N, CA, C and O of each residue as an XYZ file, in Angstrom:
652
protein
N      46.411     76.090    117.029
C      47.493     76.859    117.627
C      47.116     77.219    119.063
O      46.096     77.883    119.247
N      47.840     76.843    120.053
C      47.410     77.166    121.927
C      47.974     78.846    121.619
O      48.887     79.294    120.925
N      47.041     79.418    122.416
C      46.331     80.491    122.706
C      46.319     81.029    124.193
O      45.332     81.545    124.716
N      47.522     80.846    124.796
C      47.277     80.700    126.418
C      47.146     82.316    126.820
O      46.887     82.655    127.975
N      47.350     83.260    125.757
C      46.918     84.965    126.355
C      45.416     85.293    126.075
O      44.646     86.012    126.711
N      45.192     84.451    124.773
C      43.527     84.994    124.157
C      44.176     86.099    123.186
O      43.641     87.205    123.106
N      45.042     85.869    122.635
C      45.144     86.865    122.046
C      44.308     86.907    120.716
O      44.507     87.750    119.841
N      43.043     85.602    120.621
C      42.734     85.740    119.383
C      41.416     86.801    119.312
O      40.727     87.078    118.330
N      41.301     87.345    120.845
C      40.140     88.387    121.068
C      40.961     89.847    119.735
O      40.217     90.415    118.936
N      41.925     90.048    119.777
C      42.550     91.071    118.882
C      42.246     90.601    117.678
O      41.993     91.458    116.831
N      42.185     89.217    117.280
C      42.466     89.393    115.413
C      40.862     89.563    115.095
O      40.559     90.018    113.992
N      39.762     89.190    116.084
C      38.573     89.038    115.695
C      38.000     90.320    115.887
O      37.091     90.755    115.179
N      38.722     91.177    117.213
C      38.497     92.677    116.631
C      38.562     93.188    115.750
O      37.607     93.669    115.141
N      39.721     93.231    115.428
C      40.481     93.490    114.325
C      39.479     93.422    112.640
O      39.244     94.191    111.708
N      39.199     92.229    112.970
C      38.559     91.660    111.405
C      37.575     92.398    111.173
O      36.834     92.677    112.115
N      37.299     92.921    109.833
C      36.430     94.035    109.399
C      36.554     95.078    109.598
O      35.734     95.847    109.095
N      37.673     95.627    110.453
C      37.670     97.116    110.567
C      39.277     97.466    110.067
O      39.753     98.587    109.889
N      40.063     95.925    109.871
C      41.688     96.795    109.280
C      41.876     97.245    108.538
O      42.798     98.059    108.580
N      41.043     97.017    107.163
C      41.374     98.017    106.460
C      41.090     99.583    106.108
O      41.726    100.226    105.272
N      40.087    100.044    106.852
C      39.803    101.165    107.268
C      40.626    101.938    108.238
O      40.889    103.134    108.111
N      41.113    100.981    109.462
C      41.783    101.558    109.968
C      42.928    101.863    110.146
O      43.440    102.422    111.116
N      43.681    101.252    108.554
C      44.796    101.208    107.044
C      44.785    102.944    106.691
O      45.507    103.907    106.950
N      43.701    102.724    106.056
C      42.783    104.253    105.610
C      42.829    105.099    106.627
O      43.322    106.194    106.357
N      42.504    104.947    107.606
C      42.291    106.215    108.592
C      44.178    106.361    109.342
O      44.239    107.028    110.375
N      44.915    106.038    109.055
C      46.419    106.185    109.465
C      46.943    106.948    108.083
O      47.179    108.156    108.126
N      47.092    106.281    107.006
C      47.260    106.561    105.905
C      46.670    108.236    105.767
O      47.317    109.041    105.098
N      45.601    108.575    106.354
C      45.284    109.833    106.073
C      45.469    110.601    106.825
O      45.197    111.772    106.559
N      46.017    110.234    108.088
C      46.605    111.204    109.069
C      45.948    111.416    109.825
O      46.472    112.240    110.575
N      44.274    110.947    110.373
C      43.532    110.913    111.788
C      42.674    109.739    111.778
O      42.167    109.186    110.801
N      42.597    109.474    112.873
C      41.969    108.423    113.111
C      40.284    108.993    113.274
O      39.988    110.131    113.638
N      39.525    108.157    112.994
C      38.449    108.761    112.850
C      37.448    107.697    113.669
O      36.520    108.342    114.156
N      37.367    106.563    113.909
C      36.551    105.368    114.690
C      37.178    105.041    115.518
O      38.342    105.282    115.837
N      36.089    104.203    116.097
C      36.521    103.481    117.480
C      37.398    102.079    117.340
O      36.901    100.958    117.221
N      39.137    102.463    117.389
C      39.689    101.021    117.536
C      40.894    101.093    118.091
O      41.767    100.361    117.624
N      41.136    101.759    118.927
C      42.549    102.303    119.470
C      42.850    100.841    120.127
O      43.778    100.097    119.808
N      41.715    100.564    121.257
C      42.158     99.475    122.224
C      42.277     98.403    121.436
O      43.014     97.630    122.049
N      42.050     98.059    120.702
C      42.637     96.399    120.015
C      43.486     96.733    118.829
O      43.738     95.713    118.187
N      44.075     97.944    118.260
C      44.976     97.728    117.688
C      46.313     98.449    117.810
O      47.286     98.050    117.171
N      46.374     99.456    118.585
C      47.523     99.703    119.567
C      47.156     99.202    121.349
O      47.145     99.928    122.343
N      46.968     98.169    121.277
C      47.103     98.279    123.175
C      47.730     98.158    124.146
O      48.597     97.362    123.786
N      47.924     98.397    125.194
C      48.151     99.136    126.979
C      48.245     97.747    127.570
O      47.722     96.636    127.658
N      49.169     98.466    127.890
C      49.579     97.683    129.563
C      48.376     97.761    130.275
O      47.600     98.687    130.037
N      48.066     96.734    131.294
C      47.078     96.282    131.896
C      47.423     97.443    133.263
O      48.526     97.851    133.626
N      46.405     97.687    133.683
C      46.422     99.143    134.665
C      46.167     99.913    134.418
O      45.464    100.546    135.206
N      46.626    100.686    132.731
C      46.168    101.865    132.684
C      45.131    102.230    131.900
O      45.166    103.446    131.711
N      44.013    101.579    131.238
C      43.146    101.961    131.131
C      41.571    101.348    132.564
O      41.588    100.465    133.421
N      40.961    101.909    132.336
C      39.863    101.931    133.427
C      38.505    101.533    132.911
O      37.804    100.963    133.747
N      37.964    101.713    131.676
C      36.519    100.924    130.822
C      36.764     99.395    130.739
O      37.785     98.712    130.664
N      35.690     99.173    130.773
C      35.504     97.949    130.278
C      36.262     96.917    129.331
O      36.659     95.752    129.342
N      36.229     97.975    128.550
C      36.761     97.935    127.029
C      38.335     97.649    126.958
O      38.933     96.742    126.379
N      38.876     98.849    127.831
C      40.261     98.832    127.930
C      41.012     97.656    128.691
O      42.191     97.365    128.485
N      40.419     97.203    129.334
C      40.402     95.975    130.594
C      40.618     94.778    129.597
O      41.603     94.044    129.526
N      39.437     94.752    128.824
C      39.839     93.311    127.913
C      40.495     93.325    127.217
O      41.041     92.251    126.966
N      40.971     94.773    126.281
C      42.033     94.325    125.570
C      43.040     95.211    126.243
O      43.429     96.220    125.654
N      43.491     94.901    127.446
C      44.654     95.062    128.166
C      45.872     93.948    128.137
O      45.575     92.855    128.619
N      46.821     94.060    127.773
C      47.922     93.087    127.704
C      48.333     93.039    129.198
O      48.655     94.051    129.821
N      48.305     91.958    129.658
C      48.684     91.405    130.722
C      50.440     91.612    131.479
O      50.688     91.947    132.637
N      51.447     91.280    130.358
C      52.235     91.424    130.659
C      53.516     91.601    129.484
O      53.245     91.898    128.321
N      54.783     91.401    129.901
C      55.679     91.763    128.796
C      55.565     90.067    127.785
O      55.533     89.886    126.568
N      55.538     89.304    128.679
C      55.494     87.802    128.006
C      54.604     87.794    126.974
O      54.898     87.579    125.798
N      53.052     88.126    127.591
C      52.066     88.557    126.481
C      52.607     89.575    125.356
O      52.449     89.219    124.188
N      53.062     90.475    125.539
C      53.151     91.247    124.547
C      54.145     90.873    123.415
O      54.053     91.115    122.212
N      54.944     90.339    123.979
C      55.787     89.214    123.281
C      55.667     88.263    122.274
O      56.489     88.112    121.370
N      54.273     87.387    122.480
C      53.442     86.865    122.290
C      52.399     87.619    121.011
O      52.104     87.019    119.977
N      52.072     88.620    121.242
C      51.487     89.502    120.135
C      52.012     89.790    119.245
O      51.561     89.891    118.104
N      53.739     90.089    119.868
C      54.450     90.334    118.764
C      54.605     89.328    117.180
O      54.631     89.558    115.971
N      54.679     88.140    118.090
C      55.056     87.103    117.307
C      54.012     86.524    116.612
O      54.338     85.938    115.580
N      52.745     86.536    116.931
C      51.636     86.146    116.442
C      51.664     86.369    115.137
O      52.151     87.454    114.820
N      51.224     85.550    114.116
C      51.554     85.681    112.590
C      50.769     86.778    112.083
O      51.074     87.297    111.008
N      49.597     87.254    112.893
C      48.511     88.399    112.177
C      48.707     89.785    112.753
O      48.896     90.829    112.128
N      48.608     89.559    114.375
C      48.642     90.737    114.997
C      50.118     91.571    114.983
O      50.206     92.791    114.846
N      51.477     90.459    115.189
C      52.740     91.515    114.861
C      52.320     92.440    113.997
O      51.886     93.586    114.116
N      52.647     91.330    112.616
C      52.526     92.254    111.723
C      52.001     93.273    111.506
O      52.627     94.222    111.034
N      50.630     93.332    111.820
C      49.499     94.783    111.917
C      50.158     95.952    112.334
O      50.504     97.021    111.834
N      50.246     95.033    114.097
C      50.732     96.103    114.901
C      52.343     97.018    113.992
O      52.288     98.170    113.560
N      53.249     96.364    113.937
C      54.257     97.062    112.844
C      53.685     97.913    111.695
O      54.043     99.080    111.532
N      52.715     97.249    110.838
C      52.354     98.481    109.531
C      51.897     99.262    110.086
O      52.517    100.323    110.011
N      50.373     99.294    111.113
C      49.605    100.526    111.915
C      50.712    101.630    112.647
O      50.677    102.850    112.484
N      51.528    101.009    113.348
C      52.981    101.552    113.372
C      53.988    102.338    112.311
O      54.733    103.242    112.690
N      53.934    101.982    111.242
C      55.003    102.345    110.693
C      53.728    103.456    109.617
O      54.075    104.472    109.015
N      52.746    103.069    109.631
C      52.089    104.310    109.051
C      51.837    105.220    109.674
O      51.836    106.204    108.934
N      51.517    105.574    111.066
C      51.688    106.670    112.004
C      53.114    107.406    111.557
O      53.237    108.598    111.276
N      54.041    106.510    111.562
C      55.733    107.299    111.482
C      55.440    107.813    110.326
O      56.146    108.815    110.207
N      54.786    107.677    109.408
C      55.319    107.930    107.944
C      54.172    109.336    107.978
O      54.355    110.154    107.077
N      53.193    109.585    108.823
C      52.574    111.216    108.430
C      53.588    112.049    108.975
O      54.375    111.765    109.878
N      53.482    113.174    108.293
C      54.245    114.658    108.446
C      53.408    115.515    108.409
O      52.413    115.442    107.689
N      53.722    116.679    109.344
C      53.373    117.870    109.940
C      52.073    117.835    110.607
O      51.214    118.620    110.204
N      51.824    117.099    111.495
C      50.918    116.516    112.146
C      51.393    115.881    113.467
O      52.441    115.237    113.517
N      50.699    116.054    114.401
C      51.060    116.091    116.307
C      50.337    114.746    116.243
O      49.310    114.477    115.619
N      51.253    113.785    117.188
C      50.355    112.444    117.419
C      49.087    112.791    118.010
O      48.166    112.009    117.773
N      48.754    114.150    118.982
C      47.470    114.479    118.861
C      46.671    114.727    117.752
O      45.646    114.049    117.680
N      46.868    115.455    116.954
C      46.005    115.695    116.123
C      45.827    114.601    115.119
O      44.917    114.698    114.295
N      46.806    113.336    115.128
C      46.699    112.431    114.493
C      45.121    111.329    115.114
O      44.108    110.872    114.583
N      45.773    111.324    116.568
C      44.867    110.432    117.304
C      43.599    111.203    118.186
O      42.436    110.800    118.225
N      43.914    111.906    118.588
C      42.878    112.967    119.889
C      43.212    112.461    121.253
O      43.801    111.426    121.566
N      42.719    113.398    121.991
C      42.889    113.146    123.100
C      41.752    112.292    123.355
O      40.657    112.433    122.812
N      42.202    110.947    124.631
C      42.898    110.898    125.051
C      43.826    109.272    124.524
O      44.476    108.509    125.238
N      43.474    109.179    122.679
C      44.187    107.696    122.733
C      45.840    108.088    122.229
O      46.645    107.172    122.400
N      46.460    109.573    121.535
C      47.213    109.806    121.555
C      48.430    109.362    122.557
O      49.615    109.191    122.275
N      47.688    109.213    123.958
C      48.377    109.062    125.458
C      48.587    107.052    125.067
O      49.526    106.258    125.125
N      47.018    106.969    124.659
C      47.229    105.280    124.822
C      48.523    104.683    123.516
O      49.106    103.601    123.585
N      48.696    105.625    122.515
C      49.417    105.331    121.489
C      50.954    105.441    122.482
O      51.792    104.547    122.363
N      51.086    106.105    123.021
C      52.566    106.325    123.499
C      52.953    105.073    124.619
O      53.991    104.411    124.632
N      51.630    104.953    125.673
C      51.739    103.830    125.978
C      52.243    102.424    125.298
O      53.168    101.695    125.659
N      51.354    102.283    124.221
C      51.358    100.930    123.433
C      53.409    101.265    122.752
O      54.331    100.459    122.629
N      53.366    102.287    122.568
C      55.182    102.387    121.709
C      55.639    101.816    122.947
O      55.833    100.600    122.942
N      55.760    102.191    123.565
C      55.891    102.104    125.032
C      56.230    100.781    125.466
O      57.392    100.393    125.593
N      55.299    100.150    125.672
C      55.018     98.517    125.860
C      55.969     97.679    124.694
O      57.042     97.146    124.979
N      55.520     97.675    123.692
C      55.975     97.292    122.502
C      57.461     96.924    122.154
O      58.034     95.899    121.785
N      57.904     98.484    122.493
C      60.027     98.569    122.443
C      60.312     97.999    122.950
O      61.345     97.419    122.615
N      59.552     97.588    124.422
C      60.301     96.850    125.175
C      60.115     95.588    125.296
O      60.871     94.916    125.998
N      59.219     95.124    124.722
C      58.765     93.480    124.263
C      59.604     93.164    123.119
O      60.009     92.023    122.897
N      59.914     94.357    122.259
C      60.658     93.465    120.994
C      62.238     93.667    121.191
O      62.897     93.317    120.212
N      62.855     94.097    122.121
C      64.206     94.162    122.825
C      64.797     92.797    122.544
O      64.217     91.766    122.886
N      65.886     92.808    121.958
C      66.762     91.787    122.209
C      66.733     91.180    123.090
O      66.768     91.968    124.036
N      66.664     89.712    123.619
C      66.295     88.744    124.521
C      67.703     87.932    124.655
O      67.969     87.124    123.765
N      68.483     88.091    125.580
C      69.318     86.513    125.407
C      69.983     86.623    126.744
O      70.244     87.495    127.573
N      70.166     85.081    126.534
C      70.602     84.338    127.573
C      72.290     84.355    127.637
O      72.847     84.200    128.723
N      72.957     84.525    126.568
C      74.325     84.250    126.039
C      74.425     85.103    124.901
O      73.455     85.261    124.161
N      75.818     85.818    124.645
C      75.787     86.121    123.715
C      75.082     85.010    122.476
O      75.023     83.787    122.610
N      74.548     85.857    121.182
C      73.831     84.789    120.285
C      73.038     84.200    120.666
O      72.414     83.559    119.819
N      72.585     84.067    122.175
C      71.519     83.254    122.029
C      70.104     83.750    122.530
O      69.890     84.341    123.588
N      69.149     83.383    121.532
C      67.918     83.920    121.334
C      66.788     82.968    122.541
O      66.828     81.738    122.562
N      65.828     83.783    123.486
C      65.135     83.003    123.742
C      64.255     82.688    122.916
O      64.545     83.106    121.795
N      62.948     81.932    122.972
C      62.378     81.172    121.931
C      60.999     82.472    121.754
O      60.416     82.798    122.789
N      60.691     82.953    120.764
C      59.817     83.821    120.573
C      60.095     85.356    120.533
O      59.276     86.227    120.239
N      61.554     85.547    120.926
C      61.870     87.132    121.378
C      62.386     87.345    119.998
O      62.725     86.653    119.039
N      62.291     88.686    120.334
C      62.701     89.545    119.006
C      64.173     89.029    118.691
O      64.613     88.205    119.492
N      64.971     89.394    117.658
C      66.110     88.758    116.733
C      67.183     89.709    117.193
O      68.162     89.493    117.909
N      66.591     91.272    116.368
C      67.409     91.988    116.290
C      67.368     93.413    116.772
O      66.250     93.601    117.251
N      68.059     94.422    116.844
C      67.472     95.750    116.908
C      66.290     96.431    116.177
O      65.621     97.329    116.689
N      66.036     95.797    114.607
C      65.439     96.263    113.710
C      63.760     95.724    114.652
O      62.800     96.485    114.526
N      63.619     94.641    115.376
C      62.494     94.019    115.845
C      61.953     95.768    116.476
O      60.875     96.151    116.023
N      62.596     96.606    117.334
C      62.180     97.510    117.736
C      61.783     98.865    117.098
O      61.045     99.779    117.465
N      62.672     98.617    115.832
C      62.777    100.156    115.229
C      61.528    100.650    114.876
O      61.471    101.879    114.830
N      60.345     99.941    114.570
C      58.692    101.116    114.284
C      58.655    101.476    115.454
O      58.536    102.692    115.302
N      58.678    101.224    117.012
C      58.482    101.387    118.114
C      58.942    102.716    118.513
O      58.241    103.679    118.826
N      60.440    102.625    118.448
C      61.412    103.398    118.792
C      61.370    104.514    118.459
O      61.689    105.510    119.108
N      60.654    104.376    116.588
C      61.046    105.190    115.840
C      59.803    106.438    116.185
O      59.897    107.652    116.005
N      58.755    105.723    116.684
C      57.741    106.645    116.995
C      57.902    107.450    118.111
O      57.533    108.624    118.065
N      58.419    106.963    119.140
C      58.525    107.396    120.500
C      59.329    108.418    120.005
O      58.923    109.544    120.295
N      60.755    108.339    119.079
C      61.646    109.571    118.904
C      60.524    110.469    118.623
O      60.089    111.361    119.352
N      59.981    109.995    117.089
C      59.391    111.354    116.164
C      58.223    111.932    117.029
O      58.081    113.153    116.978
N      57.519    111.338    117.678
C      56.093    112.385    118.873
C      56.470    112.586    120.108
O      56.075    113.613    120.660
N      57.464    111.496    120.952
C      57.709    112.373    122.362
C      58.666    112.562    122.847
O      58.829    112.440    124.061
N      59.720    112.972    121.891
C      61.200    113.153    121.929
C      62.072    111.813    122.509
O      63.006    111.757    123.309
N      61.629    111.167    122.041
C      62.891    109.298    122.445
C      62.027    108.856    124.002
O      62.453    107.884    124.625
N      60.749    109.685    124.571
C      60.370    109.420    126.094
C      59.827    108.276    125.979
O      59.732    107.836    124.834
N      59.447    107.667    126.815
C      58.624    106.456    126.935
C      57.701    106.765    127.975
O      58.112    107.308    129.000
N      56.392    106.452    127.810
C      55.282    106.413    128.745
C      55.821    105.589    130.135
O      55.878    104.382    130.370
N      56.377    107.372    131.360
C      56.554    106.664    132.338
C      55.558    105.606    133.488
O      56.057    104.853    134.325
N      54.349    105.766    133.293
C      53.812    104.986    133.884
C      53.803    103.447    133.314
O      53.563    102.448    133.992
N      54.033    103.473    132.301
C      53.573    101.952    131.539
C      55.833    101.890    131.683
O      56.309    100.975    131.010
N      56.275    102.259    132.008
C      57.812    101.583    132.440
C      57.556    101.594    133.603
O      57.803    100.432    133.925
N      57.157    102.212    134.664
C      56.996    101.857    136.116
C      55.817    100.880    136.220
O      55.477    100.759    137.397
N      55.183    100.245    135.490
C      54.527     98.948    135.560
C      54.988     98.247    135.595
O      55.120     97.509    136.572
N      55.738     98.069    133.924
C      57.144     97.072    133.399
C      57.830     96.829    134.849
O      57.616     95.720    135.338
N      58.652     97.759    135.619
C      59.658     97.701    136.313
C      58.922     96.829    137.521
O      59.320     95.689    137.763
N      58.113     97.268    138.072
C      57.058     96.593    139.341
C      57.033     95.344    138.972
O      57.420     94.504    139.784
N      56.559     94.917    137.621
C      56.385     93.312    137.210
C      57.059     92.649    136.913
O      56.817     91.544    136.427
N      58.568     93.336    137.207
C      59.492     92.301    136.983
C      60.657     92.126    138.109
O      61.737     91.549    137.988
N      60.043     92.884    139.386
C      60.478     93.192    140.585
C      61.898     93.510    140.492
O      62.790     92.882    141.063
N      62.050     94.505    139.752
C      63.483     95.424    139.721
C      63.211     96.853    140.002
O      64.136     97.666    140.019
């Protein structure tokens, strides 16, 4: 399978630590180190090392993640298990400061899995389908930062697509 983002640096992160970090959502805090490869940022806003490599490049890339047969998916359950704790602050879920990178990544995400078309009905090749492509995204941004979106990671978006 061509690989032209690297996105296979995420599934090999990933490997050995998802199901723990299944467990550590499921229980309502995150407790280890895996924010950057399994919610990640727009390229810019983190500053380590760390954050740099698994920085998504762009909306195409993220696009690309989406669709990926291992990492979508993740990214959606790790997603949709954050939505599903109650009475709990995406801080106190995540800490400062990946809480910020979580809003980012919703952030990035909604707007990668946005309806794509050229024509009514018509789908570009890899873009999301439907509205539902967005709804873990969306749904998070409502329930922790009132419907906001991480304005710096949309004034990236907007810069990189010279609008």
């Amino acid at each position: 399978m061509s690989d032209p983002f690297s996105l296979q640096r995420f599934a090999d992160a990933q490997e050995g630590v998802f199901a723990e970090v299944c467990a550590e959502l499921a229980a309502g805090r995150k407790e280890s180190h895996w924010m950057w490869f399994v919610f990640p940022q727009l390229k810019g806003l983190g500053s380590s090392a760390t954050a740099r490599h698994y920085a998504i490049g762009s909306l195409e890339e993220a696009r690309a993640y989406l669709a990926h047969p291992v990492l979508g998916p993740r990214l959606r359950e790790c997603t949709g298990l954050v939505n599903r704790i109650e009475g709990r602050s995406v801080e106190a879920i995540f800490g400062y400061p990946d809480h910020l990178k979580f809003r980012s990544c919703m952030t990035l995400f909604a707007r990668a899995a946005e309806t794509v078309t050229g024509a009514v009905g018509a789908h570009a090749p890899g873009h999301a389908r439907s509205a539902d492509e967005t709804q873990p995204f969306r749904e998070a941004l409502e329930k922790y930062f009132a419907g906001e979106g991480d304005a710096l990671t949309l004034q990236l978006l907007t810069s990189a697509s010279g609008t």
